[in-house]
């Protein structure tokens, strides 16, 4: 199956507002085994929303890649998947983990964990409608008193999901506290389908440790890859050779940031979106707080580049 | 002074009566040692009784140890929390006897036989087909298929047994 033929089991997580076409190409070139679209509303596909179409654009060489859908109506999800039958992507993923209030109050994202029968019907409908593997992303639970990741994983398995990703926090926690990798390992033990672990992987060293200790079939990196695509190249190199490559130098980081900036400028995407990426790249560098405040008032890619170039000289 | 004198004799009589009763009680609780009411016993008898009690204590301690830790973690023992649940429109929520729920968003109508559900907040019955009010505590009296028909996507807080028919 396609999922077994991925070049490695270190995935770039879907992240709204972050994992756009350019970012996916960047982490792909740094070795990410699989990338995901930003989350896409099933309903907006069915209603042919123009902004949504943009989320489905992908660099042709970045394959395989997955599109992540969110919604709460099995029929609409099936219809959306059916409509995208000819769209060049490889894997369907259903979002059952997003904690954001505007998603959850519509009964979507992590809200589906409060209604496992509905979640099961969503997965079944997607599996029936899709010619591609259907995967699911969940959390440890919705609240501390409703930890049902194992129940959800079994439902996903029974409904025909090809794998399941578990984030080790409850919806209540959003991204506070720490990810519970014991809960992830417990899901791994409970089902036969592959389980991908996710949460708090902020360095290649932690990535290797989590992969080896949790028994998971793969790991998914989200915030840990923001401004740090090297987390993929270093993790993959360590797993292949047993030697951990050094951290990137400031010069390498700034060069990559400039290349990323230019790629976004070329795409004619909203350049303001680039501000957060540049803040992430330069985090922890000398006088980066001052730099960030300048970046956040820069309006063009030229202005941003002019702020970055002096950092190259400082690095030498 | 005349009045005070009148109280002295009854007071003395009452005090004597109390003393008499107390001494009698003491006599029955702690009889003279070595008599039929407080017999002397052998060391072997005491050791055997202690052995029996010790066995009971050990057995109870083992039972306590066998109660799995974690069965009451995260939730205070005996306290069932309200759990938020999303139920999409068109589905039916069937609750068990004693279940409680609160409609937080969306809308829903009562599904019940002739006896309806209890709106604890309003202090009224709500009959089959009637809409339930948001933020009212609703109680389910019996496990006989009573529950809610969800009219528009709803968030409920639920305590107790239930199932959702989509």
CSV table of C-alpha atoms in Angstrom, one decimal:
chain,number,residue,atom,x,y,z
A,1,UNK,CA,0.0,0.0,0.0
A,2,UNK,CA,1.0,3.6,-0.6
A,3,UNK,CA,1.5,4.3,3.1
A,4,UNK,CA,4.2,1.6,3.3
A,5,UNK,CA,6.1,3.1,0.3
A,6,UNK,CA,6.7,6.5,1.9
A,7,UNK,CA,10.4,7.4,1.9
A,8,UNK,CA,10.3,7.6,5.7
A,9,UNK,CA,7.9,7.8,8.7
A,10,UNK,CA,8.6,11.3,9.8
A,11,UNK,CA,5.6,13.4,8.7
A,12,UNK,CA,5.0,17.1,8.5
A,13,UNK,CA,1.7,17.8,10.3
A,14,UNK,CA,-1.2,19.7,8.7
A,15,UNK,CA,-1.3,23.3,10.2
A,16,UNK,CA,-3.7,26.0,9.2
A,17,UNK,CA,-1.9,29.1,8.1
A,18,UNK,CA,1.5,27.4,8.0
A,19,UNK,CA,1.7,24.3,5.8
A,20,UNK,CA,1.0,26.0,2.5
A,21,UNK,CA,2.4,25.0,-0.9
A,22,UNK,CA,5.8,26.7,-0.3
A,23,UNK,CA,6.3,25.4,3.2
A,24,UNK,CA,5.4,21.9,2.2
A,25,UNK,CA,8.0,22.0,-0.7
A,26,UNK,CA,10.6,23.3,1.8
A,27,UNK,CA,10.1,20.5,4.4
A,28,UNK,CA,9.9,18.0,1.6
A,29,UNK,CA,13.3,19.0,0.4
A,30,UNK,CA,14.6,18.6,4.0
A,31,UNK,CA,13.4,15.0,4.0
A,32,UNK,CA,9.8,15.0,5.4
A,33,UNK,CA,8.3,11.6,4.5
A,34,UNK,CA,4.8,13.0,4.0
A,35,UNK,CA,3.3,16.5,4.0
A,36,UNK,CA,-0.3,17.5,4.6
A,37,UNK,CA,-2.4,20.4,3.2
A,38,UNK,CA,-3.8,23.0,5.6
A,39,UNK,CA,-7.2,21.8,6.9
A,40,UNK,CA,-9.8,22.1,4.2
A,41,UNK,CA,-13.5,22.4,4.9
A,42,UNK,CA,-15.5,19.7,3.2
A,43,UNK,CA,-18.4,22.0,2.9
A,44,UNK,CA,-16.4,24.7,1.2
A,45,UNK,CA,-15.3,22.2,-1.5
A,46,UNK,CA,-18.8,21.1,-2.1
A,47,UNK,CA,-19.8,24.8,-2.5
A,48,UNK,CA,-16.8,25.5,-4.7
A,49,UNK,CA,-15.2,28.1,-2.6
A,50,UNK,CA,-12.4,29.9,-4.5
A,51,UNK,CA,-10.1,30.4,-1.5
A,52,UNK,CA,-10.4,26.7,-0.7
A,53,UNK,CA,-9.2,25.8,-4.2
A,54,UNK,CA,-5.9,27.6,-3.4
A,55,UNK,CA,-5.4,25.3,-0.4
A,56,UNK,CA,-5.3,22.3,-2.8
A,57,UNK,CA,-2.5,23.6,-4.9
A,58,UNK,CA,0.7,21.7,-4.6
A,59,UNK,CA,4.2,21.7,-6.2
A,60,UNK,CA,4.2,18.7,-8.6
A,61,UNK,CA,7.3,17.1,-7.2
A,62,UNK,CA,6.0,17.2,-3.6
A,63,UNK,CA,4.5,13.7,-3.6
A,64,UNK,CA,3.1,11.8,-2.0
A,65,UNK,CA,1.0,14.3,-0.1
A,66,UNK,CA,-2.2,14.3,1.9
A,67,UNK,CA,-5.2,16.6,2.0
A,68,UNK,CA,-6.8,17.1,5.4
A,69,UNK,CA,-10.6,17.6,5.5
A,70,UNK,CA,-12.7,18.8,8.3
A,71,UNK,CA,-16.5,18.7,8.7
A,72,UNK,CA,-19.2,17.0,10.6
A,73,UNK,CA,-21.5,15.7,7.9
A,74,UNK,CA,-20.7,12.3,6.5
A,75,UNK,CA,-22.5,12.9,3.2
A,76,UNK,CA,-20.8,16.3,2.6
A,77,UNK,CA,-17.4,14.8,3.4
A,78,UNK,CA,-18.0,11.9,0.9
A,79,UNK,CA,-19.2,14.4,-1.7
A,80,UNK,CA,-16.1,16.6,-1.2
A,81,UNK,CA,-13.8,13.6,-1.6
A,82,UNK,CA,-15.7,12.4,-4.6
A,83,UNK,CA,-15.4,15.9,-6.2
A,84,UNK,CA,-11.6,15.8,-5.8
A,85,UNK,CA,-11.2,12.4,-7.3
A,86,UNK,CA,-9.0,13.8,-10.1
A,87,UNK,CA,-7.1,16.2,-7.9
A,88,UNK,CA,-3.5,15.1,-7.7
A,89,UNK,CA,-3.1,14.1,-4.1
A,90,UNK,CA,-2.4,10.7,-2.5
A,91,UNK,CA,-4.0,10.4,0.9
A,92,UNK,CA,-7.2,11.6,2.6
A,93,UNK,CA,-6.9,12.7,6.2
A,94,UNK,CA,-9.9,13.6,8.5
A,95,UNK,CA,-9.4,16.2,11.1
A,96,UNK,CA,-10.8,15.0,14.5
A,97,UNK,CA,-8.2,16.9,16.6
A,98,UNK,CA,-8.5,20.6,15.9
A,99,UNK,CA,-9.2,22.4,19.3
A,100,UNK,CA,-10.1,25.8,18.0
A,101,UNK,CA,-13.5,27.2,19.2
A,102,UNK,CA,-14.8,28.2,15.8
A,103,UNK,CA,-14.2,24.7,14.6
A,104,UNK,CA,-15.4,22.8,17.7
A,105,UNK,CA,-18.6,24.8,18.1
A,106,UNK,CA,-19.6,23.6,14.7
A,107,UNK,CA,-19.2,20.0,15.8
A,108,UNK,CA,-16.0,19.6,13.8
A,109,UNK,CA,-12.4,18.8,14.6
A,110,UNK,CA,-11.9,17.6,18.1
A,111,UNK,CA,-15.7,17.9,18.7
A,112,UNK,CA,-16.1,14.6,16.8
A,113,UNK,CA,-14.4,12.9,19.7
A,114,UNK,CA,-17.4,13.6,21.8
A,115,UNK,CA,-19.6,11.7,19.4
A,116,UNK,CA,-17.8,8.5,18.4
A,117,UNK,CA,-20.7,7.0,16.4
A,118,UNK,CA,-20.7,10.1,14.2
A,119,UNK,CA,-16.9,10.0,13.9
A,120,UNK,CA,-17.3,6.4,12.7
A,121,UNK,CA,-19.8,7.3,10.1
A,122,UNK,CA,-17.6,10.1,8.8
A,123,UNK,CA,-14.7,7.7,8.4
A,124,UNK,CA,-16.9,5.0,6.7
A,125,UNK,CA,-18.4,7.6,4.3
A,126,UNK,CA,-14.9,8.8,3.4
A,127,UNK,CA,-13.6,5.3,2.9
A,128,UNK,CA,-16.5,4.4,0.6
A,129,UNK,CA,-16.1,7.7,-1.4
A,130,UNK,CA,-12.3,7.6,-1.7
A,131,UNK,CA,-10.1,5.6,-4.0
A,132,UNK,CA,-7.2,6.7,-1.8
A,133,UNK,CA,-6.2,5.6,1.7
A,134,UNK,CA,-8.2,7.4,4.4
A,135,UNK,CA,-6.4,8.3,7.6
A,136,UNK,CA,-7.6,10.1,10.7
A,137,UNK,CA,-6.0,12.5,13.2
A,138,UNK,CA,-7.4,12.5,16.8
A,139,UNK,CA,-6.4,13.7,20.2
A,140,UNK,CA,-6.0,11.9,23.5
A,141,UNK,CA,-9.6,12.9,24.4
A,142,UNK,CA,-11.9,15.8,24.5
A,143,UNK,CA,-11.8,16.5,28.3
A,144,UNK,CA,-9.7,14.8,31.0
A,145,UNK,CA,-12.9,13.0,32.0
A,146,UNK,CA,-13.5,11.6,28.5
A,147,UNK,CA,-10.2,10.1,27.4
A,148,UNK,CA,-11.3,7.9,24.5
A,149,UNK,CA,-8.4,7.8,22.0
A,150,UNK,CA,-8.4,4.0,22.2
A,151,UNK,CA,-12.1,3.8,21.5
A,152,UNK,CA,-11.8,6.3,18.6
A,153,UNK,CA,-8.8,4.4,17.2
A,154,UNK,CA,-10.8,1.1,17.3
A,155,UNK,CA,-13.7,2.8,15.6
A,156,UNK,CA,-11.4,4.2,12.9
A,157,UNK,CA,-9.8,0.8,12.4
A,158,UNK,CA,-13.2,-0.9,12.1
A,159,UNK,CA,-14.4,1.9,9.7
A,160,UNK,CA,-11.5,1.2,7.3
A,161,UNK,CA,-8.9,3.9,8.2
A,162,UNK,CA,-5.4,3.1,6.9
A,163,UNK,CA,-3.7,4.7,9.9
A,164,UNK,CA,-4.4,7.0,12.8
A,165,UNK,CA,-2.4,9.9,14.2
A,166,UNK,CA,-2.8,10.6,17.9
A,167,UNK,CA,-1.9,14.0,19.5
A,168,UNK,CA,-1.1,13.5,23.2
A,169,UNK,CA,-3.3,16.3,24.6
A,170,UNK,CA,-7.0,16.7,25.3
A,171,UNK,CA,-9.0,19.3,23.4
A,172,UNK,CA,-9.3,21.2,26.8
A,173,UNK,CA,-5.5,21.6,26.8
A,174,UNK,CA,-5.2,23.1,23.3
A,175,UNK,CA,-1.4,23.3,23.2
A,176,UNK,CA,-0.8,23.9,26.9
A,177,UNK,CA,0.8,21.4,29.2
A,178,UNK,CA,2.8,18.5,27.8
A,179,UNK,CA,1.8,15.8,25.3
A,180,UNK,CA,1.1,12.5,26.9
A,181,UNK,CA,3.1,9.9,25.0
A,182,UNK,CA,2.0,7.1,27.3
A,183,UNK,CA,-1.5,7.7,26.0
A,184,UNK,CA,-0.2,7.5,22.5
A,185,UNK,CA,1.7,4.3,23.2
A,186,UNK,CA,-1.5,2.8,24.7
A,187,UNK,CA,-3.3,3.5,21.4
A,188,UNK,CA,-0.5,1.8,19.5
A,189,UNK,CA,-0.9,-1.3,21.6
A,190,UNK,CA,-4.7,-1.4,21.2
A,191,UNK,CA,-5.0,-1.4,17.4
A,192,UNK,CA,-3.5,-3.2,14.4
A,193,UNK,CA,-3.4,-0.3,12.0
A,194,UNK,CA,-0.3,1.9,12.1
A,195,UNK,CA,-0.3,4.6,14.7
A,196,UNK,CA,1.5,7.9,14.2
A,197,UNK,CA,2.5,9.8,17.4
A,198,UNK,CA,2.3,13.6,17.6
A,199,UNK,CA,3.0,16.3,20.1
A,200,UNK,CA,5.9,18.3,21.6
A,201,UNK,CA,8.6,17.1,19.1
A,202,UNK,CA,10.8,20.2,19.1
A,203,UNK,CA,14.1,18.7,18.2
A,204,UNK,CA,15.6,15.9,16.1
A,205,UNK,CA,16.9,14.3,19.4
A,206,UNK,CA,13.3,14.2,20.8
A,207,UNK,CA,12.0,12.9,17.5
A,208,UNK,CA,14.3,9.9,17.6
A,209,UNK,CA,13.5,9.3,21.3
A,210,UNK,CA,9.8,9.4,20.7
A,211,UNK,CA,9.9,7.2,17.7
A,212,UNK,CA,12.0,4.6,19.5
A,213,UNK,CA,10.3,4.7,22.9
A,214,UNK,CA,6.6,4.9,21.9
A,215,UNK,CA,6.6,1.9,19.6
A,216,UNK,CA,4.7,4.1,17.1
A,217,UNK,CA,4.9,3.4,13.4
A,218,UNK,CA,5.8,7.0,12.7
A,219,UNK,CA,5.8,10.5,14.2
A,220,UNK,CA,4.3,13.7,13.0
A,221,UNK,CA,6.0,17.0,13.7
A,222,UNK,CA,4.0,20.3,13.8
A,223,UNK,CA,5.2,23.3,15.7
A,224,UNK,CA,8.7,21.8,16.0
A,225,UNK,CA,9.2,22.4,12.2
A,226,UNK,CA,8.2,26.1,12.3
A,227,UNK,CA,11.4,27.9,11.3
A,228,UNK,CA,13.2,24.6,11.6
A,229,UNK,CA,12.9,22.3,8.5
A,230,UNK,CA,16.3,20.8,9.6
A,231,UNK,CA,14.4,18.8,12.2
A,232,UNK,CA,13.5,16.5,9.3
A,233,UNK,CA,17.0,16.2,7.7
A,234,UNK,CA,18.6,15.7,11.1
A,235,UNK,CA,16.1,13.1,12.3
A,236,UNK,CA,16.2,11.1,9.1
A,237,UNK,CA,20.0,11.2,8.9
A,238,UNK,CA,20.3,9.9,12.4
A,239,UNK,CA,17.8,7.1,11.8
A,240,UNK,CA,19.7,6.1,8.6
A,241,UNK,CA,23.3,6.5,9.8
A,242,UNK,CA,23.2,6.6,13.6
A,243,UNK,CA,25.1,9.9,13.5
A,244,UNK,CA,23.2,13.1,14.5
A,245,UNK,CA,24.3,15.9,12.1
A,246,UNK,CA,25.1,19.3,13.7
A,247,UNK,CA,22.5,22.0,14.1
A,248,UNK,CA,22.3,24.5,11.2
A,249,UNK,CA,24.5,27.6,11.4
A,250,UNK,CA,23.0,31.0,11.6
A,251,UNK,CA,24.1,31.6,8.0
A,252,UNK,CA,22.3,28.5,6.8
A,253,UNK,CA,19.2,29.5,8.7
A,254,UNK,CA,19.2,33.0,7.2
A,255,UNK,CA,19.9,31.7,3.7
A,256,UNK,CA,16.9,29.3,4.0
A,257,UNK,CA,14.7,32.1,5.4
A,258,UNK,CA,15.6,34.3,2.4
A,259,UNK,CA,14.9,31.5,-0.1
A,260,UNK,CA,11.6,30.8,1.6
A,261,UNK,CA,10.7,34.5,1.4
A,262,UNK,CA,11.6,34.6,-2.3
A,263,UNK,CA,9.5,31.5,-3.0
A,264,UNK,CA,6.5,33.0,-1.3
A,265,UNK,CA,7.0,36.3,-3.2
A,266,UNK,CA,7.2,34.4,-6.4
A,267,UNK,CA,3.9,32.7,-5.7
A,268,UNK,CA,2.4,36.1,-5.2
A,269,UNK,CA,0.9,34.8,-1.9
A,270,UNK,CA,0.2,37.2,0.8
A,271,UNK,CA,3.6,38.3,1.9
A,272,UNK,CA,2.4,39.3,5.4
A,273,UNK,CA,2.0,35.5,6.0
A,274,UNK,CA,5.8,35.4,5.8
A,275,UNK,CA,6.3,37.6,8.9
A,276,UNK,CA,5.6,34.7,11.3
A,277,UNK,CA,7.9,32.3,9.5
A,278,UNK,CA,10.8,34.9,9.7
A,279,UNK,CA,10.1,35.3,13.4
A,280,UNK,CA,10.4,31.6,13.8
A,281,UNK,CA,13.6,31.3,11.8
A,282,UNK,CA,15.3,34.1,13.8
A,283,UNK,CA,14.1,33.1,17.2
A,284,UNK,CA,17.0,33.1,19.7
A,285,UNK,CA,19.4,34.9,17.4
A,286,UNK,CA,21.2,38.0,18.7
A,287,UNK,CA,18.9,41.1,18.8
A,288,UNK,CA,16.1,39.0,17.3
A,289,UNK,CA,13.4,40.7,19.3
A,290,UNK,CA,14.3,44.0,17.7
A,291,UNK,CA,14.5,42.3,14.3
A,292,UNK,CA,11.0,40.7,14.8
A,293,UNK,CA,9.4,44.1,15.5
A,294,UNK,CA,10.9,45.5,12.3
A,295,UNK,CA,9.8,42.4,10.3
A,296,UNK,CA,6.3,42.8,11.7
A,297,UNK,CA,6.0,46.3,10.2
A,298,UNK,CA,7.7,45.3,6.8
A,299,UNK,CA,5.1,45.3,4.0
A,300,UNK,CA,7.1,44.0,1.0
A,301,UNK,CA,9.4,41.0,0.4
A,302,UNK,CA,12.2,43.5,-0.4
A,303,UNK,CA,11.8,45.2,3.0
A,304,UNK,CA,12.0,41.9,4.7
A,305,UNK,CA,15.0,40.7,2.7
A,306,UNK,CA,16.8,44.0,3.5
A,307,UNK,CA,16.3,43.2,7.2
A,308,UNK,CA,17.7,39.6,6.8
A,309,UNK,CA,20.8,40.3,4.7
A,310,UNK,CA,22.7,42.0,7.6
A,311,UNK,CA,22.1,38.9,9.7
A,312,UNK,CA,24.2,37.0,7.2
A,313,UNK,CA,27.2,39.2,7.8
A,314,UNK,CA,26.8,39.0,11.5
A,315,UNK,CA,26.8,35.2,11.3
A,316,UNK,CA,30.3,35.1,9.7
B,1,UNK,CA,-35.0,33.1,100.3
B,2,UNK,CA,-38.1,31.2,100.8
B,3,UNK,CA,-38.2,30.2,97.2
B,4,UNK,CA,-34.6,29.0,97.1
B,5,UNK,CA,-35.2,26.8,100.1
B,6,UNK,CA,-38.1,25.1,98.3
B,7,UNK,CA,-35.7,23.9,95.6
B,8,UNK,CA,-33.0,22.4,97.8
B,9,UNK,CA,-34.7,19.1,98.7
B,10,UNK,CA,-35.8,18.2,95.2
B,11,UNK,CA,-32.2,19.0,93.9
B,12,UNK,CA,-30.6,16.7,96.5
B,13,UNK,CA,-33.0,13.9,95.7
B,14,UNK,CA,-32.3,14.3,91.9
B,15,UNK,CA,-28.5,14.2,92.5
B,16,UNK,CA,-28.8,11.1,94.6
B,17,UNK,CA,-30.9,9.4,92.0
B,18,UNK,CA,-28.3,10.2,89.3
B,19,UNK,CA,-25.5,8.8,91.5
B,20,UNK,CA,-27.5,5.6,92.1
B,21,UNK,CA,-28.1,5.1,88.4
B,22,UNK,CA,-24.5,5.7,87.4
B,23,UNK,CA,-23.1,3.3,90.0
B,24,UNK,CA,-25.6,0.7,88.8
B,25,UNK,CA,-24.5,1.1,85.2
B,26,UNK,CA,-20.8,0.9,86.1
B,27,UNK,CA,-21.5,-2.3,88.0
B,28,UNK,CA,-23.0,-4.0,84.9
B,29,UNK,CA,-20.2,-2.8,82.5
B,30,UNK,CA,-17.3,-3.5,84.7
B,31,UNK,CA,-18.3,-6.3,87.0
B,32,UNK,CA,-16.1,-7.6,89.7
B,33,UNK,CA,-13.0,-9.3,88.1
B,34,UNK,CA,-13.1,-13.0,88.4
B,35,UNK,CA,-16.9,-13.2,88.6
B,36,UNK,CA,-19.3,-14.6,86.0
B,37,UNK,CA,-19.7,-11.1,84.5
B,38,UNK,CA,-15.9,-10.6,84.1
B,39,UNK,CA,-14.3,-14.0,84.0
B,40,UNK,CA,-10.5,-14.7,83.9
B,41,UNK,CA,-9.4,-16.3,80.7
B,42,UNK,CA,-6.3,-18.3,79.6
B,43,UNK,CA,-3.4,-16.9,77.6
B,44,UNK,CA,-4.1,-19.5,74.9
B,45,UNK,CA,-7.7,-18.3,74.5
B,46,UNK,CA,-6.4,-14.7,74.1
B,47,UNK,CA,-3.8,-15.8,71.6
B,48,UNK,CA,-6.4,-17.7,69.5
B,49,UNK,CA,-8.8,-14.7,69.5
B,50,UNK,CA,-6.0,-12.4,68.4
B,51,UNK,CA,-4.9,-14.8,65.6
B,52,UNK,CA,-8.5,-14.9,64.3
B,53,UNK,CA,-8.8,-11.1,64.3
B,54,UNK,CA,-5.3,-10.8,62.7
B,55,UNK,CA,-6.4,-13.1,59.8
B,56,UNK,CA,-9.4,-11.0,59.2
B,57,UNK,CA,-7.4,-7.8,59.2
B,58,UNK,CA,-4.8,-9.3,56.7
B,59,UNK,CA,-7.6,-10.5,54.4
B,60,UNK,CA,-9.3,-7.0,54.4
B,61,UNK,CA,-5.9,-5.4,53.7
B,62,UNK,CA,-5.4,-7.7,50.8
B,63,UNK,CA,-8.8,-6.9,49.4
B,64,UNK,CA,-8.0,-3.2,49.6
B,65,UNK,CA,-4.7,-3.7,47.8
B,66,UNK,CA,-6.5,-5.6,45.0
B,67,UNK,CA,-8.7,-2.6,44.2
B,68,UNK,CA,-7.0,-1.4,41.1
B,69,UNK,CA,-5.4,2.0,41.4
B,70,UNK,CA,-6.7,4.3,38.7
B,71,UNK,CA,-10.3,3.3,38.8
B,72,UNK,CA,-11.1,6.6,40.4
B,73,UNK,CA,-8.3,8.7,39.0
B,74,UNK,CA,-9.0,12.1,37.4
B,75,UNK,CA,-12.6,11.9,38.7
B,76,UNK,CA,-13.4,12.3,42.4
B,77,UNK,CA,-14.8,9.0,43.7
B,78,UNK,CA,-18.5,8.8,43.2
B,79,UNK,CA,-18.7,12.0,41.2
B,80,UNK,CA,-19.8,11.6,37.6
B,81,UNK,CA,-18.8,14.6,35.6
B,82,UNK,CA,-20.8,16.3,33.0
B,83,UNK,CA,-19.3,15.7,29.6
B,84,UNK,CA,-19.7,18.0,26.6
B,85,UNK,CA,-21.1,16.1,23.6
B,86,UNK,CA,-21.8,17.3,20.1
B,87,UNK,CA,-24.9,15.9,18.4
B,88,UNK,CA,-25.7,16.8,14.8
B,89,UNK,CA,-29.1,17.8,13.6
B,90,UNK,CA,-31.4,14.9,12.5
B,91,UNK,CA,-30.0,12.5,15.1
B,92,UNK,CA,-31.7,11.2,18.2
B,93,UNK,CA,-30.3,11.0,21.7
B,94,UNK,CA,-31.7,8.2,23.8
B,95,UNK,CA,-30.9,8.6,27.5
B,96,UNK,CA,-31.1,6.1,30.4
B,97,UNK,CA,-33.0,6.6,33.7
B,98,UNK,CA,-31.3,9.1,35.9
B,99,UNK,CA,-29.4,10.7,33.0
B,100,UNK,CA,-29.2,14.5,33.2
B,101,UNK,CA,-28.4,16.9,30.4
B,102,UNK,CA,-28.3,20.6,29.6
B,103,UNK,CA,-28.7,22.0,26.1
B,104,UNK,CA,-25.9,24.6,25.6
B,105,UNK,CA,-26.4,25.4,21.9
B,106,UNK,CA,-28.6,24.3,19.0
B,107,UNK,CA,-32.2,23.2,19.5
B,108,UNK,CA,-33.9,19.9,20.3
B,109,UNK,CA,-37.4,18.5,21.0
B,110,UNK,CA,-38.4,16.0,23.6
B,111,UNK,CA,-38.9,12.3,22.5
B,112,UNK,CA,-41.0,10.6,25.2
B,113,UNK,CA,-44.1,8.7,25.8
B,114,UNK,CA,-47.1,10.2,27.7
B,115,UNK,CA,-44.9,11.1,30.7
B,116,UNK,CA,-42.3,13.4,29.1
B,117,UNK,CA,-39.1,14.6,30.7
B,118,UNK,CA,-38.5,16.6,33.8
B,119,UNK,CA,-37.3,20.2,33.3
B,120,UNK,CA,-35.7,20.6,36.8
B,121,UNK,CA,-34.9,24.2,36.2
B,122,UNK,CA,-38.5,25.2,35.3
B,123,UNK,CA,-39.9,22.6,37.7
B,124,UNK,CA,-42.2,21.3,35.0
B,125,UNK,CA,-42.8,18.3,32.8
B,126,UNK,CA,-42.0,18.7,29.1
B,127,UNK,CA,-44.1,16.6,26.9
B,128,UNK,CA,-43.3,14.7,23.8
B,129,UNK,CA,-42.5,17.0,20.8
B,130,UNK,CA,-42.0,20.1,23.0
B,131,UNK,CA,-38.7,22.0,22.5
B,132,UNK,CA,-36.4,22.1,25.5
B,133,UNK,CA,-35.0,25.3,26.9
B,134,UNK,CA,-31.3,26.1,26.7
B,135,UNK,CA,-29.3,25.9,29.9
B,136,UNK,CA,-32.1,24.1,31.7
B,137,UNK,CA,-31.3,20.9,33.6
B,138,UNK,CA,-33.3,18.1,32.2
B,139,UNK,CA,-33.8,14.8,34.0
B,140,UNK,CA,-34.7,11.5,32.4
B,141,UNK,CA,-37.1,9.5,34.6
B,142,UNK,CA,-36.9,6.0,33.0
B,143,UNK,CA,-35.0,3.9,30.5
B,144,UNK,CA,-37.8,3.5,28.0
B,145,UNK,CA,-36.5,5.2,24.9
B,146,UNK,CA,-37.0,8.8,26.1
B,147,UNK,CA,-34.5,11.4,24.9
B,148,UNK,CA,-34.1,14.2,22.4
B,149,UNK,CA,-34.7,14.8,18.7
B,150,UNK,CA,-32.0,17.1,17.6
B,151,UNK,CA,-33.4,19.9,15.4
B,152,UNK,CA,-30.2,21.9,14.8
B,153,UNK,CA,-26.6,20.9,15.5
B,154,UNK,CA,-26.4,20.9,19.3
B,155,UNK,CA,-23.9,20.9,22.1
B,156,UNK,CA,-25.1,19.1,25.2
B,157,UNK,CA,-23.6,18.6,28.6
B,158,UNK,CA,-24.5,15.0,29.6
B,159,UNK,CA,-24.2,13.0,32.8
B,160,UNK,CA,-25.2,9.4,32.9
B,161,UNK,CA,-25.9,6.7,30.2
B,162,UNK,CA,-27.1,7.6,26.7
B,163,UNK,CA,-26.7,6.6,23.1
B,164,UNK,CA,-26.9,8.6,19.9
B,165,UNK,CA,-28.8,7.3,16.8
B,166,UNK,CA,-27.6,9.1,13.8
